[in-house]
Backbone as JSON, one array per atom type, in Angstrom:
{
  "sequence": "XXXXXXXXXXXXXXXXXXXXXXXXXXXXXXXXXXXXXXXXXXXXXXXXXXXXXXXXXXXXXXXXXXXXXXXXXXXXXXXXXXXXXXXXXXXXXXXXXXXXXXXXXXXXXXXXXXXXXXXXXXXXXXXXXXXXXXXXXXXXXXXXXXXXXXXXXXXXXXXXXXXXXXXXXXXXXXXXXXXXXXXXXXXXXXXXXXXXXXXXXXXXXXXXXXXXXXXXXXXXXXXXXXXXXXXXXXX",
  "N": [[-16.43, -6.4, 7.04], [-17.38, -5.03, 10.17], [-19.62, -2.25, 10.68], [-19.08, -0.66, 12.9], [-16.4, -1.21, 13.36], [-15.27, -0.25, 11.0], [-15.88, 2.47, 11.27], [-14.31, 3.03, 13.51], [-11.75, 2.68, 12.44], [-11.72, 4.77, 10.55], [-11.93, 7.04, 12.23], [-9.56, 6.73, 13.74], [-7.71, 7.0, 11.67], [-8.03, 9.67, 10.83], [-7.38, 11.03, 13.19], [-4.69, 10.3, 13.45], [-3.69, 11.53, 11.14], [-4.15, 14.28, 11.69], [-2.56, 14.62, 13.98], [0.02, 14.09, 12.94], [0.19, 16.15, 11.07], [0.25, 18.39, 12.71], [2.51, 17.94, 14.3], [4.61, 17.88, 12.48], [5.48, 20.59, 11.52], [6.31, 21.46, 14.05], [8.46, 19.75, 14.77], [10.29, 20.57, 12.84], [10.62, 23.37, 13.18], [10.94, 23.97, 15.93], [13.59, 23.15, 16.85], [15.06, 25.18, 15.64], [14.64, 27.38, 17.16], [13.1, 29.55, 16.64], [10.11, 30.84, 15.16], [10.17, 32.22, 12.89], [11.33, 31.33, 10.42], [11.54, 31.41, 7.28], [12.17, 29.9, 5.01], [11.76, 27.33, 5.93], [9.01, 27.43, 6.46], [7.96, 27.67, 3.87], [8.68, 25.21, 2.79], [7.34, 23.48, 4.56], [4.75, 24.3, 3.99], [4.46, 23.33, 1.34], [4.52, 20.56, 1.82], [2.23, 20.29, 3.43], [0.22, 21.08, 1.66], [0.43, 18.99, -0.15], [-0.39, 16.83, 1.5], [-2.99, 17.72, 1.96], [-4.17, 17.54, -0.54], [-3.75, 14.88, -1.38], [-4.92, 13.29, 0.62], [-7.89, 13.56, 0.56], [-8.23, 12.38, -1.98], [-7.43, 9.73, -1.53], [-9.29, 9.05, 0.41], [-11.57, 8.92, -1.14], [-10.89, 7.15, -3.27], [-9.31, 5.05, -2.2], [-9.68, 4.19, 0.7], [-8.79, 2.18, 2.44], [-6.06, 1.95, 1.95], [-5.25, 4.48, 2.84], [-5.82, 4.25, 5.57], [-3.99, 2.26, 6.19], [-1.53, 3.55, 5.64], [-1.57, 5.49, 7.59], [-1.08, 4.3, 9.99], [0.5, 4.34, 13.12], [2.49, 2.9, 14.53], [5.74, 1.55, 13.96], [6.1, -1.11, 14.03], [4.33, -3.95, 13.22], [1.64, -6.37, 13.04], [2.29, -9.37, 11.28], [4.44, -8.37, 9.96], [7.74, -8.6, 8.57], [10.51, -9.86, 10.43], [13.11, -8.76, 10.12], [12.42, -6.37, 8.99], [11.24, -5.01, 11.03], [13.39, -4.18, 12.57], [14.7, -2.51, 10.73], [12.71, -0.57, 10.3], [12.45, 0.64, 12.84], [14.96, 1.84, 12.99], [14.71, 3.58, 10.81], [12.71, 5.32, 11.74], [14.02, 6.51, 13.94], [16.29, 7.74, 12.72], [14.9, 9.25, 10.91], [13.55, 11.16, 12.49], [15.74, 12.68, 13.29], [16.37, 13.75, 10.82], [14.41, 15.68, 10.51], [14.89, 17.44, 12.68], [17.58, 18.22, 12.71], [18.3, 20.19, 10.62], [17.26, 22.68, 11.62], [18.81, 23.15, 13.95], [21.29, 23.23, 12.7], [21.25, 25.23, 10.61], [20.0, 27.54, 11.71], [19.89, 27.83, 14.68], [22.47, 27.04, 15.84], [24.26, 27.29, 13.78], [26.04, 25.37, 12.58], [27.23, 24.7, 10.15], [28.2, 26.18, 6.99], [25.54, 27.61, 5.22], [23.94, 26.06, 2.42], [24.32, 27.12, -1.03], [22.01, 29.58, -2.28], [20.74, 29.11, -4.75], [20.89, 26.37, -5.03], [19.28, 25.54, -2.93], [16.8, 26.5, -3.87], [16.41, 24.96, -6.18], [16.15, 22.41, -5.0], [13.87, 22.86, -3.5], [11.9, 23.44, -5.46], [11.97, 21.03, -6.77], [10.47, 19.39, -5.16], [7.82, 19.52, -6.0], [7.35, 18.03, -8.56], [8.19, 15.61, -7.48], [6.28, 15.11, -5.49], [4.05, 14.77, -7.13], [4.77, 12.42, -8.45], [4.9, 10.71, -6.24], [2.23, 10.69, -5.42], [1.14, 9.46, -7.68], [2.26, 6.9, -7.48], [1.09, 6.02, -5.08], [-1.62, 6.02, -5.69], [-1.6, 4.04, -7.56], [-0.96, 1.67, -6.3], [-2.58, -0.22, -4.15], [-1.71, -1.8, -2.08], [0.3, -0.63, -0.66], [1.84, -0.72, 1.92], [3.18, 0.58, 5.05], [4.97, -1.11, 6.15], [6.91, -4.13, 5.57], [5.17, -6.74, 4.39], [3.11, -9.51, 3.41], [-0.01, -8.91, 2.38], [-2.36, -10.73, 3.2], [-4.93, -10.48, 4.14], [-6.17, -8.65, 2.48], [-5.98, -9.91, 0.1], [-3.49, -9.82, -1.37], [-1.95, -8.89, -4.36], [0.17, -8.82, -7.31], [1.25, -5.66, -8.43], [1.37, -4.13, -11.51], [1.05, -1.99, -13.19], [1.12, 1.52, -14.25], [3.57, 3.47, -12.57], [4.89, 1.19, -11.85], [5.51, -0.19, -14.08], [7.9, 0.81, -14.79], [9.92, 0.71, -12.74], [10.42, -1.66, -10.06], [10.09, -0.84, -7.46], [8.99, 1.9, -7.12], [8.11, 3.69, -5.16], [10.14, 3.8, -3.21], [12.17, 4.89, -4.74], [11.27, 7.52, -5.21], [10.97, 8.46, -2.56], [13.56, 8.31, -1.52], [14.85, 10.34, -2.98], [13.34, 12.51, -2.09], [14.02, 12.5, 0.65], [16.69, 13.32, 0.46], [16.38, 15.8, -0.76], [15.06, 17.3, 1.13], [16.72, 18.37, 3.43], [18.44, 19.87, 1.84], [16.8, 21.79, 0.65], [16.39, 23.36, 2.85], [18.84, 24.37, 3.24], [20.77, 23.0, 4.68], [23.79, 21.5, 5.32], [24.71, 19.6, 7.18], [22.38, 18.25, 7.61], [22.27, 16.52, 5.5], [23.53, 14.25, 6.33], [21.83, 12.5, 8.07], [19.91, 12.21, 6.03], [21.28, 10.82, 4.04], [21.85, 8.47, 5.42], [19.27, 7.47, 5.74], [18.66, 7.0, 3.05], [20.44, 4.9, 2.51], [19.42, 2.94, 4.26], [16.91, 2.53, 3.06], [17.65, 1.52, 0.58], [18.81, -0.91, 1.34], [16.52, -2.04, 2.46], [14.92, -2.23, 0.18], [16.24, -4.23, -1.31], [15.95, -6.46, 0.43], [13.15, -6.59, 0.69], [12.42, -7.04, -1.96], [13.48, -9.58, -2.33], [11.86, -11.0, -0.55], [9.32, -10.7, -1.76], [9.75, -12.06, -4.15], [9.9, -14.64, -3.13], [7.46, -15.08, -1.79], [5.18, -13.85, -2.9], [2.76, -14.55, -5.17], [3.28, -14.67, -8.65], [5.12, -12.66, -8.71], [7.88, -13.23, -9.44], [7.58, -13.57, -12.24], [6.69, -11.04, -12.98], [8.96, -9.57, -12.24], [10.77, -10.48, -14.09], [10.03, -9.14, -16.32], [9.83, -6.38, -15.65], [12.72, -5.22, -14.97], [14.35, -3.69, -13.26], [15.0, -2.47, -9.94], [15.09, 0.1, -8.58], [16.29, 2.2, -10.17], [16.01, 2.71, -13.59], [17.95, 0.87, -15.86], [20.12, 0.82, -14.18], [19.83, -0.33, -11.46]],
  "CA": [[-16.01, -5.67, 8.25], [-18.51, -4.39, 10.83], [-19.68, -0.79, 10.53], [-18.43, -0.05, 14.05], [-14.96, -1.33, 13.16], [-14.93, 0.68, 9.93], [-15.92, 3.81, 11.85], [-13.14, 3.15, 14.36], [-10.59, 2.86, 11.57], [-11.78, 6.12, 9.98], [-11.6, 8.0, 13.28], [-8.14, 6.58, 14.03], [-6.96, 7.53, 10.54], [-8.06, 11.13, 10.85], [-6.62, 11.47, 14.35], [-3.29, 10.14, 13.09], [-3.36, 12.56, 10.14], [-4.1, 15.58, 12.36], [-1.38, 14.64, 14.86], [1.21, 14.2, 12.1], [0.19, 17.47, 10.46], [0.63, 19.36, 13.74], [3.87, 17.67, 14.79], [5.61, 18.11, 11.43], [6.14, 21.9, 11.66], [6.95, 21.57, 15.37], [9.76, 19.08, 14.69], [11.19, 21.32, 11.97], [10.86, 24.75, 13.62], [11.34, 24.08, 17.34], [15.04, 23.16, 17.01], [15.61, 26.45, 15.15], [14.5, 28.37, 18.21], [12.3, 30.67, 16.15], [9.07, 30.48, 14.2], [10.35, 33.08, 11.72], [12.26, 30.71, 9.48], [10.61, 31.42, 6.14], [12.48, 28.77, 4.13], [11.09, 26.16, 6.5], [7.56, 27.56, 6.28], [7.63, 27.36, 2.47], [8.77, 23.75, 2.63], [6.23, 22.9, 5.32], [3.54, 24.57, 3.22], [4.39, 22.38, 0.23], [4.14, 19.25, 2.35], [0.84, 20.33, 3.9], [-0.62, 21.09, 0.46], [0.45, 17.61, -0.66], [-1.28, 16.05, 2.37], [-4.37, 18.2, 1.8], [-4.68, 17.08, -1.84], [-3.72, 13.43, -1.48], [-5.81, 12.63, 1.59], [-9.24, 13.37, 0.02], [-8.19, 11.42, -3.09], [-7.4, 8.38, -0.97], [-10.58, 8.83, 1.08], [-12.54, 8.56, -2.17], [-10.48, 6.05, -4.14], [-8.67, 3.92, -1.52], [-9.62, 4.47, 2.14], [-8.02, 1.15, 3.14], [-4.65, 2.33, 1.85], [-5.05, 5.62, 3.73], [-5.77, 3.73, 6.94], [-2.72, 1.52, 6.31], [-0.43, 4.51, 5.66], [-1.66, 6.34, 8.77], [-0.73, 3.55, 11.2], [1.58, 5.03, 13.81], [3.56, 2.02, 14.99], [6.62, 0.99, 12.93], [6.1, -2.57, 14.2], [2.95, -4.37, 13.03], [1.37, -7.8, 12.89], [2.57, -9.9, 9.95], [5.64, -7.72, 9.42], [8.95, -9.4, 8.62], [11.34, -9.53, 11.58], [14.2, -7.85, 9.74], [11.86, -5.06, 8.68], [10.99, -4.32, 12.3], [14.65, -3.53, 12.93], [14.93, -1.42, 9.78], [11.72, 0.48, 10.51], [12.82, 1.37, 14.05], [16.1, 2.69, 12.61], [14.2, 4.64, 9.93], [12.0, 6.29, 12.58], [15.01, 7.26, 14.73], [17.06, 8.61, 11.83], [13.94, 10.18, 10.29], [13.34, 12.28, 13.41], [16.92, 13.54, 13.2], [16.29, 14.48, 9.55], [13.55, 16.84, 10.72], [15.34, 18.38, 13.7], [18.97, 18.68, 12.5], [18.44, 21.44, 9.88], [17.02, 23.84, 12.46], [20.01, 23.36, 14.75], [22.43, 23.5, 11.82], [21.15, 26.46, 9.82], [19.5, 28.71, 12.43], [20.22, 28.0, 16.1], [23.9, 26.95, 16.17], [25.03, 27.57, 12.58], [27.13, 24.4, 12.55], [27.9, 24.69, 8.85], [27.82, 27.23, 6.05], [24.33, 27.22, 4.47], [24.11, 25.77, 1.0], [23.98, 28.27, -1.89], [20.57, 29.82, -2.42], [20.21, 28.51, -5.98], [20.73, 24.93, -4.78], [18.07, 25.42, -2.12], [15.61, 26.73, -4.71], [16.23, 23.77, -7.02], [15.63, 21.33, -4.15], [12.5, 23.2, -3.13], [11.04, 23.28, -6.64], [11.94, 19.6, -7.1], [9.43, 18.72, -4.36], [6.53, 19.49, -6.71], [7.23, 16.81, -9.37], [8.34, 14.43, -6.62], [4.97, 14.89, -4.88], [3.18, 14.22, -8.17], [5.18, 11.03, -8.64], [4.51, 9.97, -5.04], [0.79, 10.49, -5.52], [0.91, 8.47, -8.74], [2.6, 5.59, -6.93], [0.13, 5.63, -4.05], [-2.9, 5.71, -6.33], [-1.44, 2.85, -8.39], [-0.72, 0.46, -5.51], [-3.41, -0.25, -2.95], [-1.05, -2.61, -1.05], [1.51, 0.11, -0.32], [1.92, -0.65, 3.37], [4.38, 1.18, 5.61], [5.87, -2.19, 6.57], [7.02, -5.22, 4.6], [4.34, -7.89, 4.72], [2.18, -9.94, 2.38], [-1.32, -8.56, 2.94], [-3.31, -11.8, 2.87], [-6.27, -10.02, 4.5], [-6.73, -7.95, 1.32], [-5.67, -10.72, -1.09], [-2.35, -9.13, -1.97], [-1.55, -9.34, -5.7], [1.25, -8.03, -7.91], [0.88, -4.44, -9.15], [2.27, -4.05, -12.67], [0.74, -0.83, -14.02], [1.59, 2.85, -13.85], [5.02, 3.56, -12.34], [5.44, -0.15, -11.65], [6.04, -0.64, -15.36], [9.23, 1.4, -14.97], [10.76, 0.03, -11.75], [9.61, -2.51, -9.18], [9.87, -0.17, -6.17], [9.02, 3.35, -7.4], [7.92, 4.46, -3.92], [11.45, 4.02, -2.59], [12.92, 5.8, -5.6], [10.81, 8.9, -4.95], [11.2, 8.83, -1.17], [15.0, 8.54, -1.34], [15.15, 11.68, -3.51], [12.71, 13.46, -1.17], [14.85, 12.57, 1.84], [17.88, 14.11, 0.16], [15.98, 17.17, -1.12], [14.53, 17.99, 2.31], [17.7, 19.26, 4.08], [19.02, 20.79, 0.85], [15.86, 22.91, 0.52], [16.55, 24.2, 4.03], [20.2, 24.89, 3.24], [21.55, 22.33, 5.71], [24.78, 20.5, 4.91], [24.72, 18.54, 8.19], [21.16, 17.49, 7.42], [22.49, 15.48, 4.49], [24.02, 13.02, 6.98], [20.7, 11.59, 8.28], [19.25, 11.93, 4.76], [22.06, 9.76, 3.37], [21.64, 7.23, 6.18], [17.93, 6.99, 5.37], [18.75, 6.46, 1.69], [21.1, 3.59, 2.61], [18.46, 2.02, 4.87], [15.87, 2.2, 2.08], [18.25, 0.65, -0.45], [18.88, -2.24, 1.97], [15.15, -2.54, 2.58], [14.47, -2.58, -1.16], [16.82, -5.53, -1.67], [15.34, -7.5, 1.25], [11.74, -6.69, 0.33], [12.33, -7.67, -3.27], [13.73, -11.01, -2.12], [10.65, -11.52, 0.09], [8.25, -10.76, -2.74], [10.08, -13.17, -5.04], [9.67, -15.92, -2.45], [6.16, -15.25, -1.15], [4.04, -13.25, -3.61], [2.5, -15.26, -6.42], [3.36, -13.87, -9.86], [6.16, -11.63, -8.65], [9.05, -13.56, -10.28], [7.26, -13.32, -13.64], [6.7, -9.58, -13.11], [10.35, -9.1, -12.14], [11.47, -10.83, -15.32], [9.63, -8.14, -17.32], [10.32, -5.11, -15.09], [13.99, -5.77, -14.5], [15.11, -2.86, -12.32], [14.34, -2.22, -8.66], [14.95, 1.51, -8.25], [16.68, 3.09, -11.26], [16.08, 2.02, -14.89], [19.26, 0.74, -16.47], [21.19, 0.78, -13.18], [19.6, -1.36, -10.44]],
  "C": [[-17.21, -4.94, 8.84], [-18.43, -2.87, 10.69], [-18.96, -0.09, 11.68], [-16.91, -0.08, 13.89], [-14.49, -0.38, 12.08], [-14.9, 2.11, 10.45], [-14.71, 4.06, 12.74], [-11.88, 3.39, 13.57], [-10.55, 4.27, 11.0], [-11.4, 7.17, 11.01], [-10.11, 7.96, 13.6], [-7.27, 7.16, 12.93], [-6.89, 9.04, 10.58], [-7.3, 11.7, 12.04], [-5.13, 11.41, 14.06], [-2.84, 11.22, 12.12], [-3.21, 13.93, 10.8], [-2.85, 15.68, 13.23], [-0.1, 14.81, 14.04], [1.32, 15.6, 11.49], [0.64, 18.54, 11.45], [2.09, 19.19, 14.14], [4.94, 18.01, 13.75], [6.26, 19.49, 11.53], [6.83, 22.09, 13.0], [8.34, 20.96, 15.35], [10.76, 19.89, 13.88], [11.59, 22.65, 12.59], [11.35, 24.86, 15.05], [12.85, 24.05, 17.53], [15.69, 24.47, 16.56], [15.54, 27.54, 16.21], [13.73, 29.6, 17.8], [11.23, 30.15, 15.2], [9.23, 31.28, 12.91], [11.47, 32.55, 10.82], [11.47, 30.46, 8.2], [10.91, 30.3, 5.15], [11.75, 27.51, 4.61], [9.59, 26.23, 6.29], [7.14, 27.27, 4.85], [7.65, 25.86, 2.25], [7.63, 23.04, 3.35], [4.92, 23.11, 4.56], [3.36, 23.63, 2.05], [3.94, 21.0, 0.7], [2.67, 19.23, 2.79], [-0.14, 20.38, 2.73], [-0.7, 19.68, -0.13], [-0.49, 16.74, 0.17], [-2.74, 16.42, 2.12], [-4.99, 17.73, 0.49], [-4.79, 15.57, -1.87], [-4.75, 12.75, -0.57], [-7.24, 12.49, 1.07], [-9.29, 12.39, -1.15], [-8.21, 9.99, -2.57], [-8.69, 8.06, -0.23], [-11.62, 8.35, 0.07], [-12.15, 7.26, -2.87], [-9.93, 4.84, -3.39], [-8.55, 4.18, -0.02], [-8.83, 3.43, 2.92], [-6.53, 1.45, 3.09], [-4.35, 3.5, 2.78], [-4.93, 5.16, 5.17], [-4.46, 3.0, 7.19], [-1.54, 2.49, 6.44], [-0.42, 5.35, 6.93], [-1.37, 5.58, 10.06], [0.53, 4.14, 11.81], [2.77, 4.11, 14.09], [4.41, 1.52, 13.83], [6.72, -0.53, 13.0], [4.64, -3.04, 14.17], [2.85, -5.89, 12.89], [1.62, -8.23, 11.45], [3.81, -9.33, 9.31], [6.85, -8.65, 9.56], [9.84, -8.92, 9.77], [12.44, -8.55, 11.24], [13.68, -6.45, 9.46], [11.52, -4.29, 9.95], [12.23, -3.56, 12.74], [14.89, -2.31, 12.03], [13.97, -0.27, 10.03], [12.02, 1.3, 11.77], [13.97, 2.32, 13.75], [15.63, 3.86, 11.74], [13.48, 5.71, 10.75], [13.01, 7.15, 13.35], [15.78, 8.24, 13.85], [16.15, 9.64, 11.19], [13.66, 11.37, 11.18], [14.53, 13.24, 13.35], [16.94, 14.33, 11.89], [15.48, 15.75, 9.71], [14.19, 17.88, 11.63], [16.74, 18.95, 13.43], [19.05, 19.99, 11.72], [18.23, 22.7, 10.71], [18.21, 24.17, 13.34], [21.17, 23.84, 13.88], [22.37, 24.89, 11.21], [20.85, 27.69, 10.68], [20.09, 28.83, 13.85], [21.72, 28.05, 16.36], [24.82, 27.25, 14.99], [26.29, 26.68, 12.5], [27.91, 24.45, 11.25], [27.43, 25.88, 8.01], [26.58, 26.79, 5.27], [24.67, 26.97, 3.0], [23.74, 26.99, 0.17], [22.48, 28.37, -2.14], [20.0, 29.1, -3.65], [20.03, 27.0, -5.83], [19.49, 24.68, -3.93], [16.81, 25.53, -2.97], [15.34, 25.52, -5.6], [15.62, 22.63, -6.21], [14.19, 21.58, -3.75], [11.53, 22.97, -4.28], [10.9, 21.8, -7.0], [10.88, 18.85, -6.31], [8.13, 18.58, -5.13], [6.42, 18.26, -7.61], [7.39, 15.54, -8.54], [7.02, 14.1, -5.92], [4.0, 14.28, -5.89], [3.5, 12.75, -8.42], [4.75, 10.17, -7.45], [3.02, 9.7, -5.04], [0.43, 9.45, -6.55], [1.17, 7.06, -8.23], [1.52, 5.13, -5.96], [-1.24, 5.3, -4.64], [-2.83, 4.44, -7.17], [-1.39, 1.56, -7.57], [-1.49, 0.5, -4.2], [-2.76, -1.03, -1.81], [0.21, -1.93, -0.51], [1.58, 0.34, 1.2], [3.19, 0.06, 3.8], [5.42, 0.13, 5.98], [5.88, -3.28, 5.51], [6.23, -6.42, 5.11], [3.54, -8.26, 3.48], [0.78, -9.79, 2.96], [-2.36, -9.59, 2.51], [-4.76, -11.36, 3.15], [-6.96, -9.35, 3.31], [-6.37, -8.65, 0.01], [-4.62, -10.04, -1.96], [-2.0, -9.73, -3.34], [-0.46, -8.4, -6.23], [0.67, -6.83, -8.65], [1.88, -4.25, -10.29], [2.06, -2.79, -13.5], [1.34, 0.46, -13.51], [3.1, 2.89, -13.67], [5.69, 2.21, -12.15], [5.84, -0.82, -12.96], [7.49, -0.21, -15.55], [10.24, 0.75, -14.04], [9.85, -0.71, -10.79], [9.29, -1.83, -7.84], [9.91, 1.35, -6.34], [8.83, 4.22, -6.16], [9.27, 4.79, -3.28], [12.29, 4.97, -3.43], [12.57, 7.25, -5.28], [11.17, 9.34, -3.54], [12.68, 9.1, -0.9], [15.37, 9.94, -1.82], [14.54, 12.74, -2.6], [13.52, 13.62, 0.11], [16.07, 13.47, 1.61], [17.53, 15.57, -0.13], [15.55, 17.97, 0.1], [15.57, 18.89, 2.99], [18.33, 20.26, 3.11], [18.11, 22.01, 0.68], [15.94, 23.86, 1.7], [17.96, 24.75, 4.15], [21.14, 24.19, 4.17], [22.5, 21.28, 5.13], [24.78, 19.32, 5.88], [23.48, 17.66, 8.05], [21.28, 16.41, 6.37], [23.01, 14.19, 5.1], [22.86, 12.07, 7.29], [19.96, 11.26, 6.98], [19.96, 10.8, 4.02], [21.91, 8.43, 4.09], [20.28, 6.62, 5.86], [17.94, 6.37, 3.97], [19.38, 5.08, 1.71], [20.15, 2.55, 3.2], [17.38, 1.6, 3.88], [16.41, 1.32, 0.96], [18.37, -0.78, 0.09], [17.49, -2.86, 2.05], [14.6, -2.97, 1.22], [14.96, -3.96, -1.55], [16.15, -6.65, -0.89], [13.86, -7.69, 0.92], [11.56, -7.39, -1.02], [12.54, -9.18, -3.16], [12.5, -11.68, -1.5], [9.52, -11.69, -0.91], [8.5, -11.87, -3.76], [9.67, -14.51, -4.42], [8.21, -16.15, -2.07], [4.95, -14.71, -1.92], [3.88, -13.89, -4.97], [2.53, -14.3, -7.62], [4.47, -12.85, -9.86], [7.4, -11.98, -9.47], [8.8, -13.29, -11.76], [7.25, -11.81, -13.92], [8.12, -9.04, -13.13], [11.14, -9.43, -13.4], [11.15, -9.84, -16.45], [10.12, -6.75, -16.91], [11.6, -5.42, -14.33], [14.62, -4.99, -13.36], [14.3, -2.52, -11.08], [14.06, -0.74, -8.43], [15.23, 2.46, -9.4], [16.77, 2.32, -12.57], [17.5, 2.03, -15.44], [20.41, 0.63, -15.49], [20.99, -0.34, -12.16], [18.1, -1.54, -10.19]]
}
C-alpha cells in the first residue's frame, strides 16, 4: 500500500474516532434536556476511558483493524446483501438506544426509573465487559463491522483466545452491553431498542455463521471443535 494511501487511512481513522467521541455524549445527553445528568456522565466516562485505552493498543498492534472498525458507512464493498439490510436496521435502532433513556428518565419521565442497585450492577458490569471486548478485538484482526470475507487481507479462521470458547464472542459481549446500557441509566423503555438490537445480532450471528461455513476455508473444521456460537452449552 502506498504511503500516501496509508496516511489517508490514518487521518480518516482519527477523524472518525474524534467525531464518534464527540457525538456519543451529545446523543445521550441532548434528549435529556440537561447536561447535569450524572448517571449518564459516569457511563459516558467509562466508554471514553475504554476508547482511550483500546485505541492506542490497536494503533500499535493492529492499525488495519482500527481503520476497519472506524469506517462510518454501514454499507461497504464486499458486504453480504442481507447484512446491508441488518446493518441499516442496527444503525437506526442503535441511535434510538442512545436517545431514548434521556427522554424516558429525565425529560418526560415515561416510566419509573429502575432501582438504584440494578443500575449500579449494570454500570459496574461494563468494566469486565470492556475487558472481554478488548480481548476479542486483540484476538481477531478480521473483526470487520460488516459481514464479508476479507480476501484483501487473506482472511483466515481465528481459533485462539475467546474463540476457543464460542465462535462469535464479539456478539456475545455486545449483546450484553446493549442490554446493560439503558439499565445503567435506569431506563425501562430503553430496554425495548436494546432487546431489538439483541434480536438483530442473534439473527446476524446465525446468517454470518452460515456464510463462514460456506466461504471461509477451515471454518467447518473449527466449528466442529468449538461447537457453540454465542453461549457455551446453549447455542
